[in-house]
Amino acid sequence: MNFDFPDEVKAMQIQADDYLTQTNARAAARHVIEGAPSAARRDWAEMAQMGWTGLIIPEHLGGNDIGYIAQCALAYELGRHVSPAPMASSIYLVAEALVRYGSDAQKQKWLPALAEGRISACFAEAEGLSQGRGDLCAAQVANGVLSGVKKPVPDGMDAELALVVAQEDGETGLYLVELQASGVTRQVVQTIEGIREHAAITFDKAEVDLLVRGQTALTDIKQRAAVCIAFEQVGGAQACLDMAVAFAKERFAFGRAIGSFQAIKHKLADMFVAIELARSNAYFAAWALSTDARELPVAAATARLSAGKAYWLAAKENVQTHGGLGFTWELDCHLYYRRHKALKLLLGGNRVWENRLIDGLKSGLVEL
Amino acid sequence: MNFDFPDEVKAMQIQADDYLTQTNARAAARHVIEGAPSAARRDWAEMAQMGWTGLIIPEHLGGNDIGYIAQCALAYELGRHVSPAPMASSIYLVAEALVRYGSDAQKQKWLPALAEGRISACFAEAEGLSQGRGDLCAAQVANGVLSGVKKPVPDGMDAELALVVAQEDGETGLYLVELQASGVTRQVVQTIEGIREHAAITFDKAEVDLLVRGQTALTDIKQRAAVCIAFEQVGGAQACLDMAVAFAKERFAFGRAIGSFQAIKHKLADMFVAIELARSNAYFAAWALSTDARELPVAAATARLSAGKAYWLAAKENVQTHGGLGFTWELDCHLYYRRHKALKLLLGGNRVWENRLIDGLKSGLVEL
Amino acid sequence: MDFRDTPEGAEYRKKARAFLEQHAQLEPPDSGRGYRDGNDDPAALERAREWQRIKADAGYAGITWPREYAGQGGTTLEQIIYEQEEAQFDIPRGNFFYIGLGWAMPTLFQWSNKEEILKHAGKVLRGDEIWCQLFSEPAGGSDLAALRTKAVRDGDDWIINGQKIWTSGGQYSDFGILVARNDTTQAKHKGLTCFILDMKSPGVEVRPIRQMSGDSHFNEVFFDNVRIPDSRRLGEVGDGWKVAMTTLMNERYNLVELVPPDFEQIFHLAQNTVLESGPALDDPAIREKLADLYCRAQGMTYTNFRTMSALSQGKTPGPEVSIGKLVNSGRLQESADLGSDLFEQSGMLMEEDMPMRALFQRAYLYSPGWRLGGGTDEILRNTIAERVLGLPQDVRLDKGVAFKDIPTGPTGN
Amino acid sequence: MDFRDTPEGAEYRKKARAFLEQHAQLEPPDSGRGYRDGNDDPAALERAREWQRIKADAGYAGITWPREYAGQGGTTLEQIIYEQEEAQFDIPRGNFFYIGLGWAMPTLFQWSNKEEILKHAGKVLRGDEIWCQLFSEPAGGSDLAALRTKAVRDGDDWIINGQKIWTSGGQYSDFGILVARNDTTQAKHKGLTCFILDMKSPGVEVRPIRQMSGDSHFNEVFFDNVRIPDSRRLGEVGDGWKVAMTTLMNERYNLVELVPPDFEQIFHLAQNTVLESGPALDDPAIREKLADLYCRAQGMTYTNFRTMSALSQGKTPGPEVSIGKLVNSGRLQESADLGSDLFEQSGMLMEEDMPMRALFQRAYLYSPGWRLGGGTDEILRNTIAERVLGLPQDVRLDKGVAFKDIPTGPTGN
């Protein structure tokens, strides 16, 4: 049994941590939220140079094909440093969809550009307020063109390529759309997160290229991305715990470190417990992702729910542990508090994943 | 505004506390659970003498008609002392049903006997495992006789009279059944609670006397009883908090009272908060009960849910605060832990009452 | 048992309501009004001042103030009744004056002299003079008394150096009540003294603090050799903690104020949201959460009834008054989280066209502050445990130790 | 990344499974087996002893014991693999021998001598000798070292007076490891000494404790001038805490054992229960609770995989091992509560014809004990905070104070 990242992945993870520390990913996140998103773009090219964008892309298409385990380890670091890079949009979702469902021509056209960081991509599913309902999708494709409005689309302002969920003849499909083409207009929308720019994208008879039809493919892509995002969530939660522990050791009140009070100690112990459970579940999901195991639907849902819960606890109680300071803009606590919500809602909230988990158990996908 | 018990009710409450302390209601509860239920019977007669059984029964029918507020205050004390008296069965449920729905003859026949404590009564609704479903009731009445099995029936072993929920021609009805009559057999069943004897009652063509037809009457009686039981729950929770606080002040570990550790302090503070919220909700429900207010369905559900939640927290964390000792038979912690479950499940669990609450809000029963 | 007003209370409520109906509209449940909405608008202060004058003229300002200081000589109950009614109306919000009205002046009534009080009372009542509270310091936090701002006697003056934080309204305040340390060789709670500070004194600098939500409702205030005449001292030298506590007791009471969204809003939201499975309000998992929030909301409403009952009978309210802020800040954060989750991926949107102008999303960002300000959750639990339940104090390392010798960091330990 | 066994582990598992299949049947998920089921049957000990002999003969007893003491010289991993497999079979339960096998003998291996060890090892392996642990005292609780049982030297003997509590298996034990205080003028953790006690010695009295569930799985043990020869001392005089800790470290690890109902049972129950609205498993509120329980159950399963990975690579497991008991006892109580609630009014019934023989109802009554034994929730959180997160210790009033001078009650404070 070796239920741990392999050594070469751990080495890559340390490199990633170094890079994100040196380039100060948290500061980059702060630039975006303060209205200067350009730094994220520079980092994106550098990340591609280090091979981060090509981990699941075959070598002949410009990637390095190192695999999903490495991608999960990297996701953990990106989450921990609350990076604003469009990795989830471009790679976990769009590159993933291309790798699994793209034609040779589609792969040739887009994957090298994504692997080399020349472009970024976004995943456009939500449609504003109707989005509580997965059965409703107003965006329509007919005669090869798409009309409709998608919002919020994370990383949608900068991306060259969108993967759009739309209906055609009453069936759900995934369509590739070039965003510089005519019939596409974009507008920044304000969200709770702010660390990634979100767009409202209006398609008015925009040309599309069908990637794949059917709800199954959509579910497949989302649950695969959910595994990587669970690692981002666990990483974010760990960063919150680390911040809170460091602060509790240094901050004194009533003549002693606040970390010597049980109210703080037990709060942080509970965070630790939630994070370790989530980490273990994420590991299993990474294995299921990397081996295309039949357990994947249940494993992905378990990892996601557990990571979301740990992140919520860690994000809010990190603010609380920091006291008034934690509530200031100046400290980084709020970056994680904001990001928590974005990661929890991206790909659908808990209700969706609880159903997927229980339905998976009912149909015997895993042995109890 | 006088959102508090009136002085005369408070005086009665003090008397009740004195009586229950002097006669050692907790010890009586212990006798029942240890298999000697006779003490409860003796106390029942004394309680009747003090007028506790006649609070909602008109004077001309042997009661004192002091009213619901007094009955709620008394319920609080009975709950606090975890009394084994069949008050909920005989009075909150059966006497209540007779007062509200009985014919003159039925009232004449039963209410004086109940008010004077000459008999006790029980409420027979549950039917073993099918009972999760309120839409299923296998007990059937035809041609004036009842057949079916009811279990668990709290206080069913001792009672002379049962109020039975049964179906006749597809409609739910409430029927009075004399338990010493032929066609009735009873057997003790073991329950989590143990503080009140529970029976399985088999009716084999037992003669019945129809009290009232219809689901509405059943719902009405249950929600009225739920208010009194909420007071028992709040009283029980308060007793747990009092025990835990006293223990935390006296028990020393690491050279100091365990009540000086934040883990214990904050646990007990949380109990206090839950209990005060529940108490306030119970007060409002008592007002609604005593005035037949249109808010009653929502008020009863709110009081019940909130009291159940406070009792669960207080019952389990009282055991926890007492440490290993709390887990022994010798201490009284477990009496409350057991009773909590009985009161939560009697009249139906949380799901039932959550639906009643939200449905009540939807139909505008209360102003938001 | 009755929760209706006493005849006098009912009469007062009727009049207050008539006054409000004459001057304002009822606020609809879906107005989306959030914490300090409109406060950042430059014209907000002027609008609030206008409303304050209308209230003062009608006798609804300084309801509990003594008549000799231009107050109404009314009861706390009347004050509460008025606030309950006002909360239902769409009036200019902003909370510019509540420190002066509810905290600063009552402290002066107890610790200052008639002449000084009369200089301010009328202006405060009409919103012409604004006060702030200068207590919290960066090094203090929950350990309120650990403050380091120094007051050194110099002839008839005191010279102040140091820094305060979380000063609400510092930027537009005319005066503040300041507590500073006059002697570091005394124990922590001793050696403190209170003053009235003219905020326009040389050496006072006010800088806004940006909160995690992006708003700036608070300030840091720096003192660089600021002079305060000894005549503006409140209480004796060394009595500063006692003086400060008068005011803080008021604060604890006042902070039980409800911040939107309350239950009404989350219910409204669930009622108007449709999920795949049907109306959100019919989903059992959502019903369970709403029922729980309702139980706490009503629990607080009826707990306030109990407090009002005590007040209307001239009694001191029971220990149940201590639960308000803890309960309310917890359910605020939960409601905000639940409300933004209802919309799945779109729940992140903070656009104006979101239901109730994205009230739940905004509340998600301001709710953490409510678990901190006016006593953290942890401090409030301690207070309940010690003052209500009578549990022993935690071991105190700082008790009876000279302030300068109390450890303030890991190396000093 | 792989959670399959190593080739050696797989081989070991295969053999263990073959052995188990030869001697026992798989246990079905609805067997309703609860905590210590069958333990109270007078014949249980004999059945358990029989099974223990079969295991010993096949080499599945004392898996990690050194070969020189009749053990298998195997790895912790092999031990875990065997236990994982055994847990799936319907074998005689009773836990009569685990203190001897897992705690007492390993302590002797470290602190006793070959001659003494060889006197016991073979008998313990075959279930012919039973051991108990004599640590906890009424005044101790979470403050384990606060024990008062006295050991006074008298020639070549020690004379023991005092009382122990929570002694599992005290009534049928042959020997026990006792820790007693030999010097009250030393600090709490000093002045303690460990002994091997022959439970048949004159002056030893064992009385059962009745638990809140009505069962009696534990005892009080009283010592009235009990004599122990100095040759049965473990470690030096005054080293008792160190010796006791060897054993307790083993205990913390062993207690991560799962007690039914686990997720499998609650899922099975929900799957087979029909509510008014349809199958319980399709109710969103129940789905939410089950999903949460599943996340914690799997979280523990995979956390154990991480521990096993470390062990199979010869590394020390990481800090994640410390979460097991806290997580498991919490979800045990929640599952028991949820499972009994599913049946509304009938959920109180404890009859044999309830689903899984009323497992959930029985668990409701035994689950509180799991939050207490082997370290309370509160102590476990402290341990995680201090040992894993490195947070500072709480202020300790008893540190370095002579045991006799440590306050033990309100008057002594």
PDB file of C-alpha atoms in Angstrom, chain D residues 29-97:
ATOM      1  CA  PRO D  29     -24.700  -6.153   7.439  1.00  0.00           C
ATOM      2  CA  ASP D  30     -28.038  -6.510   9.217  1.00  0.00           C
ATOM      3  CA  SER D  31     -26.781  -8.831  11.942  1.00  0.00           C
ATOM      4  CA  GLY D  32     -27.418  -6.088  14.468  1.00  0.00           C
ATOM      5  CA  ARG D  33     -24.218  -6.867  16.288  1.00  0.00           C
ATOM      6  CA  GLY D  34     -23.558  -4.162  18.852  1.00  0.00           C
ATOM      7  CA  TYR D  35     -20.904  -3.226  21.347  1.00  0.00           C
ATOM      8  CA  ARG D  36     -19.837  -6.291  23.379  1.00  0.00           C
ATOM      9  CA  ASP D  37     -22.796  -8.284  22.151  1.00  0.00           C
ATOM     10  CA  GLY D  38     -22.814 -11.655  23.783  1.00  0.00           C
ATOM     11  CA  ASN D  39     -20.154 -10.652  26.284  1.00  0.00           C
ATOM     12  CA  ASP D  40     -22.600 -10.944  29.173  1.00  0.00           C
ATOM     13  CA  ASP D  41     -23.486 -14.536  28.338  1.00  0.00           C
ATOM     14  CA  PRO D  42     -21.829 -16.784  30.954  1.00  0.00           C
ATOM     15  CA  ALA D  43     -20.606 -19.110  28.221  1.00  0.00           C
ATOM     16  CA  ALA D  44     -19.040 -16.263  26.258  1.00  0.00           C
ATOM     17  CA  LEU D  45     -15.643 -16.567  27.896  1.00  0.00           C
ATOM     18  CA  GLU D  46     -15.375 -20.268  27.078  1.00  0.00           C
ATOM     19  CA  ARG D  47     -16.358 -19.647  23.454  1.00  0.00           C
ATOM     20  CA  ALA D  48     -13.877 -16.806  23.150  1.00  0.00           C
ATOM     21  CA  ARG D  49     -11.135 -18.960  24.685  1.00  0.00           C
ATOM     22  CA  GLU D  50     -11.818 -21.682  22.174  1.00  0.00           C
ATOM     23  CA  TRP D  51     -11.485 -19.230  19.303  1.00  0.00           C
ATOM     24  CA  GLN D  52      -8.339 -17.764  20.825  1.00  0.00           C
ATOM     25  CA  ARG D  53      -6.758 -21.231  20.888  1.00  0.00           C
ATOM     26  CA  ILE D  54      -7.606 -21.761  17.239  1.00  0.00           C
ATOM     27  CA  LYS D  55      -6.011 -18.397  16.411  1.00  0.00           C
ATOM     28  CA  ALA D  56      -2.940 -19.136  18.509  1.00  0.00           C
ATOM     29  CA  ASP D  57      -2.479 -22.507  16.871  1.00  0.00           C
ATOM     30  CA  ALA D  58      -2.711 -20.930  13.435  1.00  0.00           C
ATOM     31  CA  GLY D  59      -0.288 -18.133  14.308  1.00  0.00           C
ATOM     32  CA  TYR D  60      -2.780 -15.268  14.461  1.00  0.00           C
ATOM     33  CA  ALA D  61      -2.306 -14.480  18.148  1.00  0.00           C
ATOM     34  CA  GLY D  62       0.558 -12.270  19.246  1.00  0.00           C
ATOM     35  CA  ILE D  63       1.280 -11.352  15.632  1.00  0.00           C
ATOM     36  CA  THR D  64       3.648  -8.532  16.603  1.00  0.00           C
ATOM     37  CA  TRP D  65       5.122 -10.205  19.667  1.00  0.00           C
ATOM     38  CA  PRO D  66       8.792 -11.174  19.538  1.00  0.00           C
ATOM     39  CA  ARG D  67       9.434 -14.776  18.573  1.00  0.00           C
ATOM     40  CA  GLU D  68      11.401 -15.355  21.787  1.00  0.00           C
ATOM     41  CA  TYR D  69       8.135 -14.877  23.693  1.00  0.00           C
ATOM     42  CA  ALA D  70       6.104 -17.240  21.536  1.00  0.00           C
ATOM     43  CA  GLY D  71       4.964 -14.428  19.241  1.00  0.00           C
ATOM     44  CA  GLN D  72       5.044 -14.320  15.452  1.00  0.00           C
ATOM     45  CA  GLY D  73       7.625 -11.544  15.153  1.00  0.00           C
ATOM     46  CA  GLY D  74       5.349  -9.919  12.588  1.00  0.00           C
ATOM     47  CA  THR D  75       4.664  -6.296  11.712  1.00  0.00           C
ATOM     48  CA  THR D  76       1.984  -3.893  12.925  1.00  0.00           C
ATOM     49  CA  LEU D  77       0.748  -3.909   9.349  1.00  0.00           C
ATOM     50  CA  GLU D  78       0.173  -7.669   9.472  1.00  0.00           C
ATOM     51  CA  GLN D  79      -1.687  -7.203  12.718  1.00  0.00           C
ATOM     52  CA  ILE D  80      -3.936  -4.578  11.093  1.00  0.00           C
ATOM     53  CA  ILE D  81      -4.500  -6.718   8.012  1.00  0.00           C
ATOM     54  CA  TYR D  82      -5.533  -9.640  10.185  1.00  0.00           C
ATOM     55  CA  GLU D  83      -7.905  -7.449  12.210  1.00  0.00           C
ATOM     56  CA  GLN D  84      -9.455  -5.961   9.064  1.00  0.00           C
ATOM     57  CA  GLU D  85     -10.230  -9.433   7.830  1.00  0.00           C
ATOM     58  CA  GLU D  86     -11.425 -10.808  11.167  1.00  0.00           C
ATOM     59  CA  ALA D  87     -13.809  -7.847  11.591  1.00  0.00           C
ATOM     60  CA  GLN D  88     -15.809  -9.127   8.626  1.00  0.00           C
ATOM     61  CA  PHE D  89     -16.476 -12.519  10.182  1.00  0.00           C
ATOM     62  CA  ASP D  90     -18.958 -13.752  12.716  1.00  0.00           C
ATOM     63  CA  ILE D  91     -16.507 -15.014  15.334  1.00  0.00           C
ATOM     64  CA  PRO D  92     -16.953 -15.186  19.114  1.00  0.00           C
ATOM     65  CA  ARG D  93     -16.577 -11.606  20.329  1.00  0.00           C
ATOM     66  CA  GLY D  94     -15.916 -10.586  23.837  1.00  0.00           C
ATOM     67  CA  ASN D  95     -12.605  -8.793  24.018  1.00  0.00           C
ATOM     68  CA  PHE D  96     -11.535 -10.816  27.022  1.00  0.00           C
ATOM     69  CA  PHE D  97      -7.917 -11.044  25.969  1.00  0.00           C
TER      70      PHE D  97
END
